Short mmCIF file of C-alpha atoms in Angstrom, two decimals:
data_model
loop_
_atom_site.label_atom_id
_atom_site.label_comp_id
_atom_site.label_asym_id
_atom_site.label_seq_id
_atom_site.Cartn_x
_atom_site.Cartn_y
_atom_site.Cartn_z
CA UNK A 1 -17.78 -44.06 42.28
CA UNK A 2 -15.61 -42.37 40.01
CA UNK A 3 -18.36 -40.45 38.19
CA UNK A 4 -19.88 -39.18 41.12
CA UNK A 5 -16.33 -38.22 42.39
CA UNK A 6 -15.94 -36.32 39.45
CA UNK A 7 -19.29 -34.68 39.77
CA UNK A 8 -18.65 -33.33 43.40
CA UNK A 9 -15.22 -31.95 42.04
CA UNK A 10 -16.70 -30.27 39.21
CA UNK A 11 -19.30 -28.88 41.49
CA UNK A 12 -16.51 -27.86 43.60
CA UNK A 13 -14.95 -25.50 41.20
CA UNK A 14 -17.95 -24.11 39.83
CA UNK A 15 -19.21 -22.80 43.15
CA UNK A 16 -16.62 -22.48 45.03
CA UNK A 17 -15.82 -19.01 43.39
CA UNK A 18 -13.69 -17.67 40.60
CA UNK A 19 -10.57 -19.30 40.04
CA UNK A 20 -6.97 -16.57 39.54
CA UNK A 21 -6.18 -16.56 36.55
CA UNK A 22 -2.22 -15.52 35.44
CA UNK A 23 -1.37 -11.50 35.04
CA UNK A 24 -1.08 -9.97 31.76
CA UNK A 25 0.19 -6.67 31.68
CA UNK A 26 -0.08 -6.08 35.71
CA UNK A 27 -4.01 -7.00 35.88
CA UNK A 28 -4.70 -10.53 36.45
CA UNK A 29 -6.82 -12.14 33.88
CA UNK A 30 -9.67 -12.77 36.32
CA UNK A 31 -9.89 -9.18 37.20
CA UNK A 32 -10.71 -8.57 33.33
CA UNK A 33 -13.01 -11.26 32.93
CA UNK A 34 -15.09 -10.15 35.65
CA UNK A 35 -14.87 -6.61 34.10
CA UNK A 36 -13.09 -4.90 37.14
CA UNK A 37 -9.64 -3.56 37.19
CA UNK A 38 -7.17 -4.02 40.30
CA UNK A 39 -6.99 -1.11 42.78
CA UNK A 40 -3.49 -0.75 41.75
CA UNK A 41 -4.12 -0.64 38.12
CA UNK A 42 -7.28 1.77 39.43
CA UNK A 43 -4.57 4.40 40.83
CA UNK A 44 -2.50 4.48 38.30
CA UNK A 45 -4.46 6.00 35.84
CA UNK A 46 -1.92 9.21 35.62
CA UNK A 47 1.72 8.73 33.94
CA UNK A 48 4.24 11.29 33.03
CA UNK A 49 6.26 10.00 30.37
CA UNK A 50 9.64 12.19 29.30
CA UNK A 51 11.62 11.02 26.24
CA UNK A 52 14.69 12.00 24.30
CA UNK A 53 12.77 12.61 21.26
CA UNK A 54 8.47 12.35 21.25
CA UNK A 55 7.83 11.06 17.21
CA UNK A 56 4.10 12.40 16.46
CA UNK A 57 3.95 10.37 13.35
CA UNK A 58 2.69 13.81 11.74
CA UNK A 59 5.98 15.45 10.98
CA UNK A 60 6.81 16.50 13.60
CA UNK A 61 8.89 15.83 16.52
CA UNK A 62 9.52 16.94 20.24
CA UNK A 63 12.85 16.78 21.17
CA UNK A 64 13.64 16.29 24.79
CA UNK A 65 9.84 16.35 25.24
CA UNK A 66 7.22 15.03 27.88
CA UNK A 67 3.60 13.34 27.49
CA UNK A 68 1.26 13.61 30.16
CA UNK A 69 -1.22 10.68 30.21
CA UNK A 70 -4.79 11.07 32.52
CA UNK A 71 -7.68 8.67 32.07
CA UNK A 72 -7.05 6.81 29.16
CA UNK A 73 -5.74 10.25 27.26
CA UNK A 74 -3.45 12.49 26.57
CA UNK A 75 -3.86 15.30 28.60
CA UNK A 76 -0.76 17.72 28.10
CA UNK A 77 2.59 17.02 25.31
CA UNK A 78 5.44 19.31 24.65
CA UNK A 79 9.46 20.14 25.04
CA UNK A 80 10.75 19.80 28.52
CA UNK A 81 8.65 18.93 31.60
CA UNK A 82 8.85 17.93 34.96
CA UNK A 83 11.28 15.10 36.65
CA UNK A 84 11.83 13.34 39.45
CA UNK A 85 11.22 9.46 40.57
CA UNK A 86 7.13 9.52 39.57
CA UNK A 87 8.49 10.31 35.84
CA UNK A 88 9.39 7.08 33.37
CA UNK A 89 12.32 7.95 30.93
CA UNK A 90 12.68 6.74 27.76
CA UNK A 91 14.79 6.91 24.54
CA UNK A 92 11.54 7.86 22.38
CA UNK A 93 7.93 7.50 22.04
CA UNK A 94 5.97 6.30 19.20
CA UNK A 95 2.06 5.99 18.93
CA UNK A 96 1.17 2.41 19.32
CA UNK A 97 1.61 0.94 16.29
CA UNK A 98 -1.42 -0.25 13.69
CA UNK A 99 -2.02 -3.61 12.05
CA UNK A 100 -4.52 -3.88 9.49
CA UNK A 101 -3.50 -7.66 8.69
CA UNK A 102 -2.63 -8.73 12.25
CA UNK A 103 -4.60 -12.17 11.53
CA UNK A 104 -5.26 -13.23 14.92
CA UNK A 105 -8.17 -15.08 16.19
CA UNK A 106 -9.27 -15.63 12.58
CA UNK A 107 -9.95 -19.12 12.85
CA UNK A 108 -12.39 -21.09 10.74
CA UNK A 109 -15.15 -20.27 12.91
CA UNK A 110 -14.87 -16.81 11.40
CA UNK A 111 -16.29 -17.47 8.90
CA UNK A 112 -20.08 -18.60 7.39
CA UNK A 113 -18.99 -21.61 4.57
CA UNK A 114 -22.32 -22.40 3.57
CA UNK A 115 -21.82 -20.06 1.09
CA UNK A 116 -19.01 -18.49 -1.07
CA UNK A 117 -20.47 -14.45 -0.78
CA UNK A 118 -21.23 -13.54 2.75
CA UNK A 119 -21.13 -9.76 2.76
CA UNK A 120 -23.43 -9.65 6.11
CA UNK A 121 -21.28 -11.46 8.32
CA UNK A 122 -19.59 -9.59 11.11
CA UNK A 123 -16.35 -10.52 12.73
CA UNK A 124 -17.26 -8.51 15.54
CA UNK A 125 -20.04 -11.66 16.25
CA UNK A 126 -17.22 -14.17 15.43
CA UNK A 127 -13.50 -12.98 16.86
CA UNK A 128 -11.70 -14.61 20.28
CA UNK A 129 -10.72 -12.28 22.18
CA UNK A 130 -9.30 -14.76 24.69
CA UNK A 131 -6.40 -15.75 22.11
CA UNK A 132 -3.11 -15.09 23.37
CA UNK A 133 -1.94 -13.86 20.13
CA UNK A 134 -3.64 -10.58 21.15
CA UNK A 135 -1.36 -10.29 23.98
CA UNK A 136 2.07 -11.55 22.07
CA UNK A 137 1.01 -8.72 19.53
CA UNK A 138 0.11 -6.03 22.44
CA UNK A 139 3.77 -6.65 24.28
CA UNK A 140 5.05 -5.95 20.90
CA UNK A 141 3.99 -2.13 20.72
CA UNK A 142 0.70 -2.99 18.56
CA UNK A 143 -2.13 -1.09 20.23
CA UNK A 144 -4.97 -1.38 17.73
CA UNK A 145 -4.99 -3.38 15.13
CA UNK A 146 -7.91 -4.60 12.09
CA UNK A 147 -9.04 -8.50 12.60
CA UNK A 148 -11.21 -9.90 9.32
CA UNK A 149 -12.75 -13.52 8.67
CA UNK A 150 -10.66 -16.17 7.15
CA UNK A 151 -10.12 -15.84 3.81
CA UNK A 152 -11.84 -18.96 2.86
CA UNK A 153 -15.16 -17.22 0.76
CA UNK A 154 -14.78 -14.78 -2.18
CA UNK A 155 -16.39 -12.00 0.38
CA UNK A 156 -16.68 -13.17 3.82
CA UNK A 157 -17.50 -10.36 6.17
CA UNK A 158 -17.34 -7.11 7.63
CA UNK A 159 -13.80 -6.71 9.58
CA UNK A 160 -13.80 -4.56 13.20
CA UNK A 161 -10.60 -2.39 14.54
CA UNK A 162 -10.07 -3.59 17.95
CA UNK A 163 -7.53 -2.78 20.68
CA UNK A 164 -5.49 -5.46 21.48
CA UNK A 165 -5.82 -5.35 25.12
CA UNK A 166 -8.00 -4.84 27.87
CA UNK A 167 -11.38 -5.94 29.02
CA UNK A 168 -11.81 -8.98 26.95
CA UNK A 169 -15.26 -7.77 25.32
CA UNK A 170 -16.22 -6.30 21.84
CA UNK A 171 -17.66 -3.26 24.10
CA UNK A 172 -14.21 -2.60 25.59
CA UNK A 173 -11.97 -3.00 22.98
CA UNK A 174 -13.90 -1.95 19.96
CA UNK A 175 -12.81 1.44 18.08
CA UNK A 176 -15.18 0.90 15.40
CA UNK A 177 -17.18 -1.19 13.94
CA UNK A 178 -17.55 -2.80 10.37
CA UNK A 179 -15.27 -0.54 8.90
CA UNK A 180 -14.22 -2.55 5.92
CA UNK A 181 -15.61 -5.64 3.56
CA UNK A 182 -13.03 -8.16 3.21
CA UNK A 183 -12.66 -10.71 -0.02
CA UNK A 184 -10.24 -12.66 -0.95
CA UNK A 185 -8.80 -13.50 -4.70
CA UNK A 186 -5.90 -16.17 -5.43
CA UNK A 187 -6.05 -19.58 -4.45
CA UNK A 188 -7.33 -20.07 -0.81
CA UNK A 189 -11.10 -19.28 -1.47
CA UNK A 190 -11.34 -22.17 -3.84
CA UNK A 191 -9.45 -24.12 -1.57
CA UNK A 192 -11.32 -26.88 -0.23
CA UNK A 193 -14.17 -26.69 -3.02
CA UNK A 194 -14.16 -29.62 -5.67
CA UNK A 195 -16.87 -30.45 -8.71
CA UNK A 196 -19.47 -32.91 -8.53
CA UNK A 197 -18.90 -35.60 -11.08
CA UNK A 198 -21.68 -37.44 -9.93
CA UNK A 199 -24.22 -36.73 -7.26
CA UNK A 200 -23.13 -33.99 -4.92
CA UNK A 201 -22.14 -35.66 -1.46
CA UNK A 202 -20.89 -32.21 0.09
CA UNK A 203 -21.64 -28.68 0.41
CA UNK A 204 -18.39 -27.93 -0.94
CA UNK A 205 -18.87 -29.58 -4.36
CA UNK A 206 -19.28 -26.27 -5.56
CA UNK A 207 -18.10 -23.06 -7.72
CA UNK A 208 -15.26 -21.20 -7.06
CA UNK A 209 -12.58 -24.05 -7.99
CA UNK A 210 -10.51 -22.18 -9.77
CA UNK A 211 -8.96 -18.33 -10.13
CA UNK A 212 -11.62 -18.12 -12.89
CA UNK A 213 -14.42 -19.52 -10.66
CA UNK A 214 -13.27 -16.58 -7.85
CA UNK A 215 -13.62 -13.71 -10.45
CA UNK A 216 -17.24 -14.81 -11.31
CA UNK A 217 -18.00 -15.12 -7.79
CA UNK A 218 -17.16 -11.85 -6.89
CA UNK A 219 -18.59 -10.14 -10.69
CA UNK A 220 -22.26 -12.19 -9.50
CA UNK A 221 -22.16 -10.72 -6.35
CA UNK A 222 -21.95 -6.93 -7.00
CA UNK A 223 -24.29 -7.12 -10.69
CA UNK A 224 -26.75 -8.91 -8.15
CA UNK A 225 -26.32 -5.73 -5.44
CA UNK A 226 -26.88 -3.77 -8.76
CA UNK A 227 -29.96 -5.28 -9.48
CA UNK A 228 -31.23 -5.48 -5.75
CA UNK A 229 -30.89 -1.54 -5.84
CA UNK A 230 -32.59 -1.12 -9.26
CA UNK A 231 -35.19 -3.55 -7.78
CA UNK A 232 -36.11 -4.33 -4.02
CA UNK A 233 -37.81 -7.23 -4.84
CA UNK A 234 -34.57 -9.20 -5.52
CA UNK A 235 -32.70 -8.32 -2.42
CA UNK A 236 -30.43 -10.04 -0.46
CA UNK A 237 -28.37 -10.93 2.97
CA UNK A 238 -24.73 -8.99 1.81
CA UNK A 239 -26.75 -6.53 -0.73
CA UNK A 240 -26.25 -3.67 0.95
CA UNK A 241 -22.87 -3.85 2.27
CA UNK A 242 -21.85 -4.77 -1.44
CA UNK A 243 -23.92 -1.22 -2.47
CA UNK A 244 -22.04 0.99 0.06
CA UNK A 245 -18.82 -0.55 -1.23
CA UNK A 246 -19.15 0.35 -4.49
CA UNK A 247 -20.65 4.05 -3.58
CA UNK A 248 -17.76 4.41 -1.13
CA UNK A 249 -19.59 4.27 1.87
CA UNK A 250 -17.39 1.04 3.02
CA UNK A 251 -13.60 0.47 2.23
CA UNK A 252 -13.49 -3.16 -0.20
CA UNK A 253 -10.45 -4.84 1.62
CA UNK A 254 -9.23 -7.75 -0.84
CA UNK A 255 -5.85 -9.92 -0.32
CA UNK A 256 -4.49 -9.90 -3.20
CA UNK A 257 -0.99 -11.58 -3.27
CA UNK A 258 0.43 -11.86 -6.79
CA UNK A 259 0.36 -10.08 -10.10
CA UNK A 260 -2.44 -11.70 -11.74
CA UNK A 261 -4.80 -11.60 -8.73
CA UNK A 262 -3.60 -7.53 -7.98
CA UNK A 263 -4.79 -6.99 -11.35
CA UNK A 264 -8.01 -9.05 -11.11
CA UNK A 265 -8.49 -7.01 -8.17
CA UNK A 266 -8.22 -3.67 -10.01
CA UNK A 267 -10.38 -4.78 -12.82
CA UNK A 268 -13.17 -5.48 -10.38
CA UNK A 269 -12.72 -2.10 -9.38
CA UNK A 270 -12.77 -0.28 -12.36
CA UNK A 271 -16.00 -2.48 -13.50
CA UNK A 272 -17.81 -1.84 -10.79
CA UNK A 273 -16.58 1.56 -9.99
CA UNK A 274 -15.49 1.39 -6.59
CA UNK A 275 -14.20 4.26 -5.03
CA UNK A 276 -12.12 3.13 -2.16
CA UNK A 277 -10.21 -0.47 -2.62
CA UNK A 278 -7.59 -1.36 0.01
CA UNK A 279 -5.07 -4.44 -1.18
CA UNK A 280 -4.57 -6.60 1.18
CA UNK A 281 -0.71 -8.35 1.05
CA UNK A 282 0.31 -7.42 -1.97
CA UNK A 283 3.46 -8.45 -2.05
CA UNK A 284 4.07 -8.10 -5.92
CA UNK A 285 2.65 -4.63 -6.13
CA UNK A 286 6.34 -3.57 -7.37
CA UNK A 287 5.53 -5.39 -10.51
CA UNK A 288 3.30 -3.21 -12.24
CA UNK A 289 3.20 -0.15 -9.63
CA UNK A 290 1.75 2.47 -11.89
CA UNK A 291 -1.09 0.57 -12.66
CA UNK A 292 -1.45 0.13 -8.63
CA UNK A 293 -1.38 4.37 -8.59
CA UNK A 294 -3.06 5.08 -11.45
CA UNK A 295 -6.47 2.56 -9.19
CA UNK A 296 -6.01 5.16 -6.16
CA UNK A 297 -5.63 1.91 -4.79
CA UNK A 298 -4.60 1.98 -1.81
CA UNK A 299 -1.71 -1.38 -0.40
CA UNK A 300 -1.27 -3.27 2.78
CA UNK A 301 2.06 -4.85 2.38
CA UNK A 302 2.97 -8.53 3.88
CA UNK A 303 6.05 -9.02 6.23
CA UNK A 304 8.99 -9.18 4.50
CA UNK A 305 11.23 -11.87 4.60
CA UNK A 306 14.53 -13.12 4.41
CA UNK A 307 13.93 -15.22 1.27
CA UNK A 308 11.64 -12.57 -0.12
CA UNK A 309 8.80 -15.54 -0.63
CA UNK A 310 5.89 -14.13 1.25
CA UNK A 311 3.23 -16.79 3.06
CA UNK A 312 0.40 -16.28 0.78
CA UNK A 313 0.53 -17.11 -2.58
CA UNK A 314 4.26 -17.85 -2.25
CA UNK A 315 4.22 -14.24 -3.76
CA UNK A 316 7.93 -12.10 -4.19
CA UNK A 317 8.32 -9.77 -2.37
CA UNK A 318 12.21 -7.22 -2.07
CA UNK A 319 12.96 -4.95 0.83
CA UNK A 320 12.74 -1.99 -2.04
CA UNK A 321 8.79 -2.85 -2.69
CA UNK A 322 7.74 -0.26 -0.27
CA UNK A 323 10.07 2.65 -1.16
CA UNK A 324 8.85 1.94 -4.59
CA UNK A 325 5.38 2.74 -3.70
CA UNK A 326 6.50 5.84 -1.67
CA UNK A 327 8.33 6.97 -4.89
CA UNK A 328 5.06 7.02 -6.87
CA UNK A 329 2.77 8.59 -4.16
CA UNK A 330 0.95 5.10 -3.51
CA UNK A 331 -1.03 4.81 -0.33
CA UNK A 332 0.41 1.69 1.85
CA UNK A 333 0.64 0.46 5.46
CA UNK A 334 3.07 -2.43 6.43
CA UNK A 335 1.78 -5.56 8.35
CA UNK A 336 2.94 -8.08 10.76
CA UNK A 337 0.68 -10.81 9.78
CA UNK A 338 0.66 -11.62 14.01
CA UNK A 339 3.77 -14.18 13.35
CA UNK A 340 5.13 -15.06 16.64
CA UNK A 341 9.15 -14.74 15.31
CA UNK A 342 10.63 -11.72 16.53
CA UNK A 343 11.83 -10.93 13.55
CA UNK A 344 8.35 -10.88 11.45
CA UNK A 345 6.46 -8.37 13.99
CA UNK A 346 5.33 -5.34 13.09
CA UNK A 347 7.94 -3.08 14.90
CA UNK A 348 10.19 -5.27 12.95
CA UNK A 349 9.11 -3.94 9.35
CA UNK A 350 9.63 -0.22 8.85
CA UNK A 351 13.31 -1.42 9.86
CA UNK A 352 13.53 -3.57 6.70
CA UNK A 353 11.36 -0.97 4.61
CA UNK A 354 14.25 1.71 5.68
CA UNK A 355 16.75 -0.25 4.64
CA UNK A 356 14.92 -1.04 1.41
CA UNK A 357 15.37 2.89 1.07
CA UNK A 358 11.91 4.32 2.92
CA UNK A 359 12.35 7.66 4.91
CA UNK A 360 11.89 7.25 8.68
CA UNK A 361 8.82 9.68 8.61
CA UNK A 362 7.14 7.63 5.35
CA UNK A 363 8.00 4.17 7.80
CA UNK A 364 6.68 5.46 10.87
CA UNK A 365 3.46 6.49 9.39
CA UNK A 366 2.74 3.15 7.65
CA UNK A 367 2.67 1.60 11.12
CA UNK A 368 0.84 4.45 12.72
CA UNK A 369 -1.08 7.33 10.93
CA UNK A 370 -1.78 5.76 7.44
CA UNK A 371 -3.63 2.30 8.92
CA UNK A 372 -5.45 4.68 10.85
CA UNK A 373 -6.94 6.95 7.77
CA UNK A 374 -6.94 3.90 5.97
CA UNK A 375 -10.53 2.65 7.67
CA UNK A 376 -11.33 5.88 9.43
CA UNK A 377 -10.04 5.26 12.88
CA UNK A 378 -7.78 8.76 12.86
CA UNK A 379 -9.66 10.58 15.42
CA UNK A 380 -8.54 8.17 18.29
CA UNK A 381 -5.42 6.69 17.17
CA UNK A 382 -2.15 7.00 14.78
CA UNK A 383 -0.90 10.46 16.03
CA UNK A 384 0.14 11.41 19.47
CA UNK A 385 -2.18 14.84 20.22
CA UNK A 386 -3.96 16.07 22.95
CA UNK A 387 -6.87 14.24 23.50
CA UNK A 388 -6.59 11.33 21.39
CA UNK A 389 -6.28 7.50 23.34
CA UNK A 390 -2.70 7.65 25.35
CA UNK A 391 -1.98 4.78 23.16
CA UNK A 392 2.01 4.39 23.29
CA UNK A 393 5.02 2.66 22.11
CA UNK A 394 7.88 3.10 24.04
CA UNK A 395 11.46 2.87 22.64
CA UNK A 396 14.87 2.20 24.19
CA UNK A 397 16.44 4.48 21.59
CA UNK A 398 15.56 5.81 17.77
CA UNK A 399 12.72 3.83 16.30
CA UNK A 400 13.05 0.83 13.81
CA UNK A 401 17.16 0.94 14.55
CA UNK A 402 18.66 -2.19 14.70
CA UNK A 403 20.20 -1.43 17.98
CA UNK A 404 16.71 0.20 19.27
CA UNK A 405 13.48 -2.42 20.94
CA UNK A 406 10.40 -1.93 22.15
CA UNK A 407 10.55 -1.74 26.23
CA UNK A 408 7.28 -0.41 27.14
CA UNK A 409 3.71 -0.35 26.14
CA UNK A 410 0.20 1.89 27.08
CA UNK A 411 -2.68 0.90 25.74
CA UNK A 412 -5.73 3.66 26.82
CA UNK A 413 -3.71 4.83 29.43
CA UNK A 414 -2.56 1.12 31.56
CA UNK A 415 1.23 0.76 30.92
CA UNK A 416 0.86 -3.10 29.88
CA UNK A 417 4.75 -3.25 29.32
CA UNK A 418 6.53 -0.81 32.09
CA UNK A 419 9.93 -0.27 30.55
CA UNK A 420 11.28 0.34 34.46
CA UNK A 421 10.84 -3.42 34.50
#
């Protein structure tokens, strides 16, 4: 009786019709997973936004200005512009901010643990877009952001620049694909692994279990991409996204934490000659900074925090690391790391940066234009320019000021946050 209750009530809800789901950002969840956007959402698809002061995160900014927003992009920008009650009024705009470390949805299904070097795997094939992180991160003025397997192998994957919002599919929200090749040095790839003493009872009685094991792990890889391009014969799953990182075809995305992993990082580089190297949290980067600018490589720095420890590694971290690396010409975008406290977010950081002595305009392009360039997303997003996506961050006053929050949000043109709320 009470299985066959069960049955007809399961029945029920499967053909009885979609079930609501709860609104995000003014479009019920249902209406995205069926693909369709409300009719209100549908005729709203044309915003005027006027500010005190429009920051293009090139240089330059419009004072008193106005941004004109139709179908997803900006249409018109400039100094002055109209009013009246169909115009929203803010104390400044920002482009949506940039993540390249948001980690969200990088759970363990991310990534392929049969084996340590897994070059071939996408996370476009892997990431959940249904995780609410996405949202906690898009109501806090990040707009696009980079999402890369778990840093469990030595090279696990390809990493995809999403949106944060919208239509939860890979075709909606993608910007690009496979725009970098993530690895990981420090402890966490040999996490997990342990030696076989006696008769291997697991697939993880295996090599990397030490810093030492990590570096060989990554060296085998790329000499065996060397030798699958000398040789066709000998070819490999990963081969050929290892080759177009070392020709420069692919950014080489590593986290990197502390000073002896940084400069196993850099090493790799130099070995194997690879052109374009992006450091993932490196948090001790201040240690030994010219050797970080003489690479051309180019930093992703952790959130900072109040006790300066940083969550991977344990790594140190001051508030002066990033005005350090602006002092010595050092390419570097700040992170949020997705962490749900207020006070770690990404708007959050160029605040501490500045006070760590960063200029505004250096700050504001760490969260916005540099990400961007960083893995080749420029054309659609980091500025604010005619005819790039009406991605924006709205501001109740000057950006990254204490007194100052984020009260608004577009994302492609749908104001997700309306600061009139």
């Amino acid at each position: 009786m009470i299985v066959s209750t069960l049955a007809a009530a399961c029945a029920a809800v499967l053909f009885s019709g979609p079930v609501a789901g709860p609104v995000i950002g003014g479009v019920a969840t249902d209406d995205y997973i069926n693909g369709v956007a409300s009719d209100d959402q549908e005729t709203k698809r044309s915003w005027t936004i006027s500010a005190d002061a429009i920051y293009t995160a090139d240089g330059s900014v419009i004072e008193n200005g106005f941004i004109r927003v139709q179908d997803g992009k900006i249409v018109a920008m400039g100094p002055g512009g109209p009013s009246g009650g169909d115009v929203i009024r803010v104390g400044a705009i920002t482009p949506g901010l940039i993540d390249l470390s948001l980690r969200v949805a990088a759970s363990w299904n991310t990534v392929e643990q049969g084996s340590e070097v897994t070059a071939n795997m996408r996370m476009a094939d892997a990431v959940d877009l249904f995780d609410e992180d996405w949202q906690r991160a898009l109501r806090g003025g990040v707009t696009t952001a980079l999402a890369t397997p778990l840093d469990r192998n030595v090279i696990g994957g390809l990493g995809v620049a999403l949106k944060t919002g919208g239509e939860p599919t890979i075709e909606a929200r993608q910007v690009a694909a496979d725009v970098v090749l993530r690895g990981c040095v420090g402890s966490l790839p040999s996490s997990g692994n342990r030696p076989a003493f006696q008769r291997p009872n697991s697939i993880f009685n295996r090599r990397p279990t030490t810093r030492m094991g990590v570096e060989w792990e990554a060296r085998k890889a790329f000499y065996d991409a060397m030798v699958a391009a000398a040789d066709e014969s000998k070819s490999f799953p990963g081969a050929e996204q290892l080759q177009a990182a070392m020709a420069g075809e692919l950014p080489f995305m590593v986290q990197a934490a502390t000073t002896q992993d940084i400069r196993t990082t850099l090493f790799l580089k130099d070995e194997f000659g690879i052109p374009n190297l992006i450091l993932d949290s490196a948090a001790e980067a201040w240690k030994e900074p010219q050797m970080v600018q003489r690479s051309g490589a180019s930093v992703v720095l952790p959130p900072f925090t109040w006790d300066g420890r940083t969550d991977v590694d344990g790594a140190a971290m001051p508030w002066n690391t990033a005005a350090g690396l602006a002092e010595l010409g050092v390419t570097f975008a700040l992170s949020g790391h997705g962490s749900s406290e207020p006070d770690q977010r990404l708007s959050m950081q160029p605040l501490y940066a500045m006070r760590g002595g960063l200029d505004f305009d250096t700050a504001l392009a760490s969260v916005t234009r540099v990400p961007a360039e960083m893995i080749g997303i420029s054309d659609r997003v980091g500025t604010l320019a005619i005819g790039k996506d009406a991605d924006l961050c709205l501001w109740s006053g000057v950006p990254f000021e204490a007194t100052s929050a984020v009260v608004g949000v577009m994302l492609e043109g749908d104001l997700v946050v309306d600061p009139r709320d």
